[in-house]
PDB file of C-alpha atoms in Angstrom:
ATOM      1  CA  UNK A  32     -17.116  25.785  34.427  1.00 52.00           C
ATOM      2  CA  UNK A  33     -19.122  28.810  34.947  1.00 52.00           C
ATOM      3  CA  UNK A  34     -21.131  31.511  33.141  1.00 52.00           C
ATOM      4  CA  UNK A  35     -22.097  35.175  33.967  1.00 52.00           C
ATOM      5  CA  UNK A  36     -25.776  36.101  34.638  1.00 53.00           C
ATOM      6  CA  UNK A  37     -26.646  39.413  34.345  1.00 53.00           C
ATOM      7  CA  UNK A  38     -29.726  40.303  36.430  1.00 53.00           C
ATOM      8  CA  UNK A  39     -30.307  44.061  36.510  1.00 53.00           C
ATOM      9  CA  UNK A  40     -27.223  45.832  37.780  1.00 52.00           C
ATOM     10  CA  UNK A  41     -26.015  41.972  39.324  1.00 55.00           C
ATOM     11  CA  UNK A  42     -24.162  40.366  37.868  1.00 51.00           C
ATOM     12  CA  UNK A  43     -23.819  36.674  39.415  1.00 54.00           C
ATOM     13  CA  UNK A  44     -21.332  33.476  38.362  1.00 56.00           C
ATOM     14  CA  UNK A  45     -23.737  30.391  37.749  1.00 52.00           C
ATOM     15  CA  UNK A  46     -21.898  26.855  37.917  1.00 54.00           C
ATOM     16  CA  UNK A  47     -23.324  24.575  34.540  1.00 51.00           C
ATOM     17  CA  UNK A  48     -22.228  21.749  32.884  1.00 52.00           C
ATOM     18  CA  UNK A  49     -19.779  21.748  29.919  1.00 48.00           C
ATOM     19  CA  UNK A  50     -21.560  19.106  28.423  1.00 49.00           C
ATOM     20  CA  UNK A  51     -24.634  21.819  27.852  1.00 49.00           C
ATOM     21  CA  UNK A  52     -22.220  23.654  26.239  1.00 49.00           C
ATOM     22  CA  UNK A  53     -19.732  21.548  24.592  1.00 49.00           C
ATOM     23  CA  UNK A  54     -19.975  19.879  21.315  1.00 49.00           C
ATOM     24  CA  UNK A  55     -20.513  16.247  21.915  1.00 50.00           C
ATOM     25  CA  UNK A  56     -17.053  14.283  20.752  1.00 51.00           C
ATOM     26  CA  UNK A  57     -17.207  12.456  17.315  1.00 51.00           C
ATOM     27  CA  UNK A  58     -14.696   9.549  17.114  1.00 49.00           C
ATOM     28  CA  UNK A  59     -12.215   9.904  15.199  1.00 51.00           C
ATOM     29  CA  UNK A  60     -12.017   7.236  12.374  1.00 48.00           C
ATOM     30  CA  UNK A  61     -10.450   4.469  13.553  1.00 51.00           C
ATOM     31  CA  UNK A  62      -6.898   4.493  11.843  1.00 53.00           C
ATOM     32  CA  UNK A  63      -5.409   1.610  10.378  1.00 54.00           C
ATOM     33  CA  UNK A  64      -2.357   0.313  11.968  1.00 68.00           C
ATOM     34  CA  UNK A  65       1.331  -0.178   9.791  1.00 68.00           C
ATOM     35  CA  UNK A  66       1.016  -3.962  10.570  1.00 70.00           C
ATOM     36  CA  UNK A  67      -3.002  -3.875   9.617  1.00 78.00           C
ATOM     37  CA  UNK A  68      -1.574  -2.359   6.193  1.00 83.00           C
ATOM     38  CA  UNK A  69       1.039  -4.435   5.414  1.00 82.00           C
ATOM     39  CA  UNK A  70      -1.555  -7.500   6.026  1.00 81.00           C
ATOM     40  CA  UNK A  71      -3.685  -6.043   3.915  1.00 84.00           C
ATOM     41  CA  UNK A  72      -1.262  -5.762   1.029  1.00 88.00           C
ATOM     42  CA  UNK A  73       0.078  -9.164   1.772  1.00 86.00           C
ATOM     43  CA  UNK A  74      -4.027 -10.609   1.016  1.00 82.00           C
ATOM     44  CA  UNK A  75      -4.675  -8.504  -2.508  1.00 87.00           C
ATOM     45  CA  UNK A  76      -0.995  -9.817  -3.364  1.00 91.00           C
ATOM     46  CA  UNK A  77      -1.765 -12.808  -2.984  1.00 86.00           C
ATOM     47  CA  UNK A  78      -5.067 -12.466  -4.425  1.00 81.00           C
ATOM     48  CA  UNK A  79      -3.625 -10.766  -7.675  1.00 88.00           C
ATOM     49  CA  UNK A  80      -1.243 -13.410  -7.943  1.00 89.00           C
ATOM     50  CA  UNK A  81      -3.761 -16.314  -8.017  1.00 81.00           C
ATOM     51  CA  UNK A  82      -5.842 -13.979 -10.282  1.00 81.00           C
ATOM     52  CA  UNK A  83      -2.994 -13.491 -12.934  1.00 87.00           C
ATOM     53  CA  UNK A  84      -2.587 -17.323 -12.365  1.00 84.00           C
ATOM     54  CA  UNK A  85      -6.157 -18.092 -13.296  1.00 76.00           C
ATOM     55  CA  UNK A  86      -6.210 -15.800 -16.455  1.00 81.00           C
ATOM     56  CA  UNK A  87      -3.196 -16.843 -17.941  1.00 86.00           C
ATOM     57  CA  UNK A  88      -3.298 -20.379 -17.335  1.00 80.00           C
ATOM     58  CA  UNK A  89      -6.670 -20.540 -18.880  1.00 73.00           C
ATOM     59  CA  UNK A  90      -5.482 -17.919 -21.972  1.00 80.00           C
ATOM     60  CA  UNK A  91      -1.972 -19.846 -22.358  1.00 82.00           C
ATOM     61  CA  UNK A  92      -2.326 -22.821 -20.804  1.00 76.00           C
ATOM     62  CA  UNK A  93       0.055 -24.163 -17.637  1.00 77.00           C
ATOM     63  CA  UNK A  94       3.140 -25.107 -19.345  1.00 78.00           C
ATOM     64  CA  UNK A  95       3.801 -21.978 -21.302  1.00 86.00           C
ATOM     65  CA  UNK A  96       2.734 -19.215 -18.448  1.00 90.00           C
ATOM     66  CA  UNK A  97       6.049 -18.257 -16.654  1.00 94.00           C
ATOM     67  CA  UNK A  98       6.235 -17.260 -12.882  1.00 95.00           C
ATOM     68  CA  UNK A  99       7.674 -14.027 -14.436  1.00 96.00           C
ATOM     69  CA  UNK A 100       3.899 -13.568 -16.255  1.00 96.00           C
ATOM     70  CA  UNK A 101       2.400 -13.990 -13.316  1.00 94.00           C
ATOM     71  CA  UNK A 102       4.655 -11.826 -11.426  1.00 96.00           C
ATOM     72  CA  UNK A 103       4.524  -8.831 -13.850  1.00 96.00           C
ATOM     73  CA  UNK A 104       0.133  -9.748 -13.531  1.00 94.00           C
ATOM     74  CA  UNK A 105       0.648  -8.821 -10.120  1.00 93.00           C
ATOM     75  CA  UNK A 106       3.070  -6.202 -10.640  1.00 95.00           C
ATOM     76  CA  UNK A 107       5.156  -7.783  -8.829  1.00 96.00           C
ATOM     77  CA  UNK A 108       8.799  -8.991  -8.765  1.00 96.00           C
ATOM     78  CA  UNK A 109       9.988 -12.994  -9.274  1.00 96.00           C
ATOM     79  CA  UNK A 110      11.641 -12.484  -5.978  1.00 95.00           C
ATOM     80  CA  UNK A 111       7.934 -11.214  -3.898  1.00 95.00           C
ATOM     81  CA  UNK A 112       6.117 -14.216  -6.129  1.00 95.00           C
ATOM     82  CA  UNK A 113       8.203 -16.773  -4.035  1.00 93.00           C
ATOM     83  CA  UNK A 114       7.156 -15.019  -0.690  1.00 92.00           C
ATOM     84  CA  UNK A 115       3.545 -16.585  -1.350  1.00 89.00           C
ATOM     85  CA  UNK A 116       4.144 -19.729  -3.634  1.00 86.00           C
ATOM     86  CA  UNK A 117       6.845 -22.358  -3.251  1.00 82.00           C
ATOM     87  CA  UNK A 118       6.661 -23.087  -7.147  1.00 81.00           C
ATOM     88  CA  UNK A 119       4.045 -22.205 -10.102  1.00 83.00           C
ATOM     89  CA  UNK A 120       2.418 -25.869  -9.299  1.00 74.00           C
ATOM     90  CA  UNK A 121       1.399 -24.530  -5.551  1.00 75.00           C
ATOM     91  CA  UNK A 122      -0.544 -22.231  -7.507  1.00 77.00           C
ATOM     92  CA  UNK A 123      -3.267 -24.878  -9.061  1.00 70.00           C
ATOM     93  CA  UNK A 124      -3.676 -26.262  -5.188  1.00 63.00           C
ATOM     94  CA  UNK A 125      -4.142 -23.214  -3.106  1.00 57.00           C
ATOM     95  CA  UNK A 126      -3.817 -23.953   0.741  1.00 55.00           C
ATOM     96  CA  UNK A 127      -6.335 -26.817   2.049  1.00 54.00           C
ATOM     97  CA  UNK A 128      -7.321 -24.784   4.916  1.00 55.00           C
ATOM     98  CA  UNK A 129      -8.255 -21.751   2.733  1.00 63.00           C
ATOM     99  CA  UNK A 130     -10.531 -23.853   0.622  1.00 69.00           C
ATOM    100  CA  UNK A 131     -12.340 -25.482   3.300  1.00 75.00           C
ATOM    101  CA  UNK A 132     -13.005 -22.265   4.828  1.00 77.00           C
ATOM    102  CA  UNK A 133     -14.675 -21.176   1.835  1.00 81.00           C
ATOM    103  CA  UNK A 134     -16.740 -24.271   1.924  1.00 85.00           C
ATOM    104  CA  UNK A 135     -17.628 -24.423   5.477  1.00 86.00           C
ATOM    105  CA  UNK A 136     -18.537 -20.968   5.359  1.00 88.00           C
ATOM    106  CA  UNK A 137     -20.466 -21.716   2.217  1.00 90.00           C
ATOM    107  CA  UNK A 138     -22.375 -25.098   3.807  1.00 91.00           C
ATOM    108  CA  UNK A 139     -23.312 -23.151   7.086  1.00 90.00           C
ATOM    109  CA  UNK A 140     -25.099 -20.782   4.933  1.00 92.00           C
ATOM    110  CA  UNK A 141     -27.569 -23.651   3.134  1.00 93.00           C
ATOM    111  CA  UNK A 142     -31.065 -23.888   4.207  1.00 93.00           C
ATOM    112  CA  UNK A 143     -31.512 -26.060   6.833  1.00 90.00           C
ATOM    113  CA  UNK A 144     -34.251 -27.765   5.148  1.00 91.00           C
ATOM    114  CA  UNK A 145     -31.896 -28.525   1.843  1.00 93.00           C
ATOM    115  CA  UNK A 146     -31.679 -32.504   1.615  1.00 92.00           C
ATOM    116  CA  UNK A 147     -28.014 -32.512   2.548  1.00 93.00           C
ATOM    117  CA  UNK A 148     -26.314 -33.739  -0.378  1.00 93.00           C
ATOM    118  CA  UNK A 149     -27.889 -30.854  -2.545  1.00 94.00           C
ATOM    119  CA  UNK A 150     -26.345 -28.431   0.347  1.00 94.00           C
ATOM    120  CA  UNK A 151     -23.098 -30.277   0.145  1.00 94.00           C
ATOM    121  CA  UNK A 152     -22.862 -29.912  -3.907  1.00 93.00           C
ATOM    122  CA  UNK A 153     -24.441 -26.466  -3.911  1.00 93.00           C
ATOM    123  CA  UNK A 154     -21.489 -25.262  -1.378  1.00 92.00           C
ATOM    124  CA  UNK A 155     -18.881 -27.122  -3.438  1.00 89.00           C
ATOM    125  CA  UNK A 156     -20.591 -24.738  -6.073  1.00 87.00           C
ATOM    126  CA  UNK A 157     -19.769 -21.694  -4.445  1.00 85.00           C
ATOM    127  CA  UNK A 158     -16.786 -22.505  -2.789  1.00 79.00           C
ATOM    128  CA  UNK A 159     -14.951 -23.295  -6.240  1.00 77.00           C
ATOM    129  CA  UNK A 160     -15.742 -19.719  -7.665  1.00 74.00           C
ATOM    130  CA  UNK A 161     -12.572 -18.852  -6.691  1.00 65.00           C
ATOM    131  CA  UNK A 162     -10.406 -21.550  -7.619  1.00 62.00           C
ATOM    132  CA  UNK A 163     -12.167 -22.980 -10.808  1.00 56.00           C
ATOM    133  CA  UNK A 164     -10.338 -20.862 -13.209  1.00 52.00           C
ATOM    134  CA  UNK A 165      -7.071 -21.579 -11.729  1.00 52.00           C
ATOM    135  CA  UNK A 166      -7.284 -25.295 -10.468  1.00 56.00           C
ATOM    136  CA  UNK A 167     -10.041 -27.035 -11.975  1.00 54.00           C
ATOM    137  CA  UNK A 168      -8.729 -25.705 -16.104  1.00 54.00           C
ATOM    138  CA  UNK A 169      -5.239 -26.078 -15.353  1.00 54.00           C
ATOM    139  CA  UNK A 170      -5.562 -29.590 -13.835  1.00 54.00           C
ATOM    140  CA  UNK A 171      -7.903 -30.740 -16.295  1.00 54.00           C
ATOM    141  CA  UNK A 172      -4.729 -29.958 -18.958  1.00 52.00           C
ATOM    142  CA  UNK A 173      -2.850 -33.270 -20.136  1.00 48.00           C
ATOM    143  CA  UNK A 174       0.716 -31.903 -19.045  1.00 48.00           C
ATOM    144  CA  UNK A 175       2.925 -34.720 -17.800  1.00 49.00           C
ATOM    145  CA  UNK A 176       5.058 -31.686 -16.092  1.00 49.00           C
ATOM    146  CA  UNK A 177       2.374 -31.093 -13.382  1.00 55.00           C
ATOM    147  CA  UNK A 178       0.891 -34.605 -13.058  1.00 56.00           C
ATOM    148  CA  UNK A 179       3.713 -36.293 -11.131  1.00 58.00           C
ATOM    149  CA  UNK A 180       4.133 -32.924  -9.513  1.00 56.00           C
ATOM    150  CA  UNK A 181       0.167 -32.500  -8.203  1.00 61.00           C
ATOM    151  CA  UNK A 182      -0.261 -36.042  -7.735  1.00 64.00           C
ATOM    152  CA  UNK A 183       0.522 -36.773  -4.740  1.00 67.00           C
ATOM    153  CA  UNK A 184      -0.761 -33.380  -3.062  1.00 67.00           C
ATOM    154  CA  UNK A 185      -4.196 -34.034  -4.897  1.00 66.00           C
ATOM    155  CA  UNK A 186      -4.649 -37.258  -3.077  1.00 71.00           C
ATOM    156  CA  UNK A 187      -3.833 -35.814   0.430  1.00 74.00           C
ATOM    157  CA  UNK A 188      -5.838 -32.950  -0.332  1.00 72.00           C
ATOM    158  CA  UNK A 189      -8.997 -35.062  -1.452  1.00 72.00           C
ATOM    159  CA  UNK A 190      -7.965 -37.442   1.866  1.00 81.00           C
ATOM    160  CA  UNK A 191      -8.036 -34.342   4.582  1.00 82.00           C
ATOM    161  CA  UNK A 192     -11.183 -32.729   2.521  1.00 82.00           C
ATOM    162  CA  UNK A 193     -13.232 -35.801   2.832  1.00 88.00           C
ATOM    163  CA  UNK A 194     -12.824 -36.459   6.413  1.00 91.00           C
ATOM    164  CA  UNK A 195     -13.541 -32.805   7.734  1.00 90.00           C
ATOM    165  CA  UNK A 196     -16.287 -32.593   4.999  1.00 92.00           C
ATOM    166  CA  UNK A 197     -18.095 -36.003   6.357  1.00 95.00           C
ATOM    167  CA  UNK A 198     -17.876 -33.551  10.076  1.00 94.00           C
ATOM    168  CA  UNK A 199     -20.087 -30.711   8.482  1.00 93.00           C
ATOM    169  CA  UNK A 200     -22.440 -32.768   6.376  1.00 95.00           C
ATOM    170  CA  UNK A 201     -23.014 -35.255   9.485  1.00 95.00           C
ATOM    171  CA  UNK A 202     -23.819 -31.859  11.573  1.00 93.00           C
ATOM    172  CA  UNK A 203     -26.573 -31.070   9.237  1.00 93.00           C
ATOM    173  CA  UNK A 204     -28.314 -34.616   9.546  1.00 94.00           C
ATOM    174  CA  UNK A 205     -31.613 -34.806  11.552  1.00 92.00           C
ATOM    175  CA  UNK A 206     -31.027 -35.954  15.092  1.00 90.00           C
ATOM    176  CA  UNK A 207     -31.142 -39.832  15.441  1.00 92.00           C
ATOM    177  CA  UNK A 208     -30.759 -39.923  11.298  1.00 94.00           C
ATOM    178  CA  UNK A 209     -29.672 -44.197  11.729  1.00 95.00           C
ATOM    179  CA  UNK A 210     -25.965 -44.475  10.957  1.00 96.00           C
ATOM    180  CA  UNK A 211     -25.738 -41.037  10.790  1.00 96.00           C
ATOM    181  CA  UNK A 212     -21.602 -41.392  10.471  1.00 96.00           C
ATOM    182  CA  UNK A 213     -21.670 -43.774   7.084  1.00 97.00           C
ATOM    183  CA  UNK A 214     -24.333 -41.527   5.738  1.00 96.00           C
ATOM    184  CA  UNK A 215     -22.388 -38.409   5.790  1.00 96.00           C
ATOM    185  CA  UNK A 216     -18.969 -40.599   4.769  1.00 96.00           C
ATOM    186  CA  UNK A 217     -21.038 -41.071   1.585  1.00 96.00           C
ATOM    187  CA  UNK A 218     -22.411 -37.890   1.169  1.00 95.00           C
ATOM    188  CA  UNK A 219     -18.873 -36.469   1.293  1.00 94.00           C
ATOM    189  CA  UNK A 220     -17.196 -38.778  -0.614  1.00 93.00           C
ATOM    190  CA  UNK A 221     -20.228 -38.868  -3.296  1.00 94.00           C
ATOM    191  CA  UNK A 222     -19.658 -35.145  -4.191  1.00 92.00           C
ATOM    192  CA  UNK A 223     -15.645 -35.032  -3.869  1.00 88.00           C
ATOM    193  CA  UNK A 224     -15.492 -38.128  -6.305  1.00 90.00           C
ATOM    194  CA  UNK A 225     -18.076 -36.123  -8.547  1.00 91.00           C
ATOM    195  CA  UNK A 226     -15.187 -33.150  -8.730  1.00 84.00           C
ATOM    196  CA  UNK A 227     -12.528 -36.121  -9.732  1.00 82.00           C
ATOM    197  CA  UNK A 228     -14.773 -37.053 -12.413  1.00 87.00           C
ATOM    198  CA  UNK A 229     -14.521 -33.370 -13.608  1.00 84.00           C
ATOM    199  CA  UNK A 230     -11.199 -33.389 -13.414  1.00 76.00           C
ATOM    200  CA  UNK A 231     -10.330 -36.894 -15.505  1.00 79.00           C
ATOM    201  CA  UNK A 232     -12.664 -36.494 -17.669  1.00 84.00           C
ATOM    202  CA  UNK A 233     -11.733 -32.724 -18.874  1.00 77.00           C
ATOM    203  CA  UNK A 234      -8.073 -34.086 -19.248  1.00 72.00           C
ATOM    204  CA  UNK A 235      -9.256 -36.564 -21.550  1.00 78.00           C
ATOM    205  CA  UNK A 236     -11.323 -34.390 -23.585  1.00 78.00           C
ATOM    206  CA  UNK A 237      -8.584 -31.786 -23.794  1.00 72.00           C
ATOM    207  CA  UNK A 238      -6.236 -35.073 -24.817  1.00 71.00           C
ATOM    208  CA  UNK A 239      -8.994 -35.152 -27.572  1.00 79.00           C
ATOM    209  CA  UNK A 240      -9.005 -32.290 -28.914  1.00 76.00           C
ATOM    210  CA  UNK A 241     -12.646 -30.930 -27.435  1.00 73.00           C
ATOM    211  CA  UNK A 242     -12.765 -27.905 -25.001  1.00 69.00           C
ATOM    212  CA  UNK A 243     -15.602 -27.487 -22.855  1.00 66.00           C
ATOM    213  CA  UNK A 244     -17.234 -23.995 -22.963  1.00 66.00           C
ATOM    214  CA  UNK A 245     -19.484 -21.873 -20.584  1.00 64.00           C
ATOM    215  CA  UNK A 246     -18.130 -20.945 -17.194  1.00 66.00           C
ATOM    216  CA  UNK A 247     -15.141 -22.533 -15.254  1.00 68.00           C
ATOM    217  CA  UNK A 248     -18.154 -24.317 -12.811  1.00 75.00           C
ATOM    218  CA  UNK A 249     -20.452 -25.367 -15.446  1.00 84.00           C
ATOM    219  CA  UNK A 250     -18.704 -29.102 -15.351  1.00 84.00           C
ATOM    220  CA  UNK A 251     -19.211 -29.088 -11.555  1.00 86.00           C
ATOM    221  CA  UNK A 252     -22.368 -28.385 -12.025  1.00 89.00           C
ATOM    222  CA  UNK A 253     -23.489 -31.006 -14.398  1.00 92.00           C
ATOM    223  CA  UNK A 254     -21.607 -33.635 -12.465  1.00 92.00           C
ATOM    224  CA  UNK A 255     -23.463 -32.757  -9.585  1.00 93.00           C
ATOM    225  CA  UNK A 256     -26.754 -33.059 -11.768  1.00 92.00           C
ATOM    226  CA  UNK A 257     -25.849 -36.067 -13.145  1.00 93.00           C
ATOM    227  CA  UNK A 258     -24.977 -37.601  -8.924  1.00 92.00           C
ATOM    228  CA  UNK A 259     -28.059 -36.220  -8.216  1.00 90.00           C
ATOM    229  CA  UNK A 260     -29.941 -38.572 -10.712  1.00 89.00           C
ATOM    230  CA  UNK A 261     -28.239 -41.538  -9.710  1.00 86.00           C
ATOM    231  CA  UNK A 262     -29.438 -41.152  -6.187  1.00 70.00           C
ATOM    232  CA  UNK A 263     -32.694 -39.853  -6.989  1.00 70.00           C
ATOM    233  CA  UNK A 264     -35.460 -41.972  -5.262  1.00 57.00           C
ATOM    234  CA  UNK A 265     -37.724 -42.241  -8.826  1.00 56.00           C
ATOM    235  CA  UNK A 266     -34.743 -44.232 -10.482  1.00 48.00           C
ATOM    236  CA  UNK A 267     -34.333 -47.881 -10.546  1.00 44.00           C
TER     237      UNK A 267
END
């Protein structure tokens, strides 16, 4: 590229660069791709779906919310619901592998000073936000309909969660921490049996009568309290 010079009555063609010249090039915005949309509209439906599953079970209780309520939460058809969920039970055990993310995202982000059963619980903490609503006050309901239903996938679920939760709490020990393995076996299975106790014992207060109040963690949290002052050094 070239511009004219005009020196007197010359007039002379000097070479430059077009990058003096030319506006520097802004990216464009990157543009979301058809398959990046759909994906995304496939995660809020989902989301929206064990939302309206949360809200209603808790407002109605289990056995009288309908897949159809939860569909029309969504805004959603029947037909899309059973895209994401077998049956309205899959909906009080979402997948394994989603809630262990959540926790092993949610343990990897504890001090590493925390004694490591207070990172475990506190992770277990933040990891059910998301679930409480729908899992932990649904389960905790004395319905016959979803016990023989959710039995059996509760016990493999506690199974697989204990044995890749005894991998992350063993990671966090100290190096040369003596039996380092059955330390984080009880560790694991400390806190996981502290979220059964939550579990049996809301069903049988709910068979009772009494309904426990605050938010969806608050029983988690006390049960955690309460394993914490078992194990506490000071008690005998």
């Amino acid at each position: 590229m070239t511009m004219c010079r005009c020196d007197g009555s010359r007039v002379t063609r000097v070479p430059i660069d077009s990058r003096d010249t030319m506006p520097e090039a802004r990216p464009m915005p990157s543009e979301i791709t058809p398959t990046g949309l759909r994906e995304r509209k496939k995660e809020e439906t989902r989301r929206l779906l064990l939302e309206g599953a949360a809200h209603l079970f808790k407002e109605r209780g289990f056995e009288a919310t309908t897949v159809a309520d939860i569909a029309a939460y969504a805004n959603v058809s029947v037909r899309t619901f059973f895209r994401y969920f077998e049956t309205k039970e899959a909906l009080l055990l979402p997948d394994g592998v989603e809630v262990f993310a959540y926790v092993e995202n949610a343990l990897s982000e504890r001090p590493a000073e925390e004694e490591p059963l207070d990172a475990v619980c506190n992770a277990l903490l933040e990891a059910a936000k998301p679930f409480a609503a729908s899992t932990l006050t649904a389960l905790s309901h004395p319905l016959e309909d979803i016990e023989n239903v959710v039995t059996a996938r509760l016990v493999q679920a506690f199974s697989d969660f204990e044995e890749r939760l005894t991998v992350l709490v063993q990671r966090r020990l100290p190096p040369n921490t003596p039996d380092a393995d059955l330390k984080a076996a009880v560790i694991a299975c400390a806190a996981l049996s502290a979220v059964r106790a939550v579990l049996r014992t809301r069903r049988a207060r709910r068979a009772s009568g009494v309904t426990d109040t605050g938010p969806d963690t608050a029983p988690l949290l006390r049960a955690f309290g309460i394993l914490r002052e078992i194990g506490s050094p000071g008690r005998h």
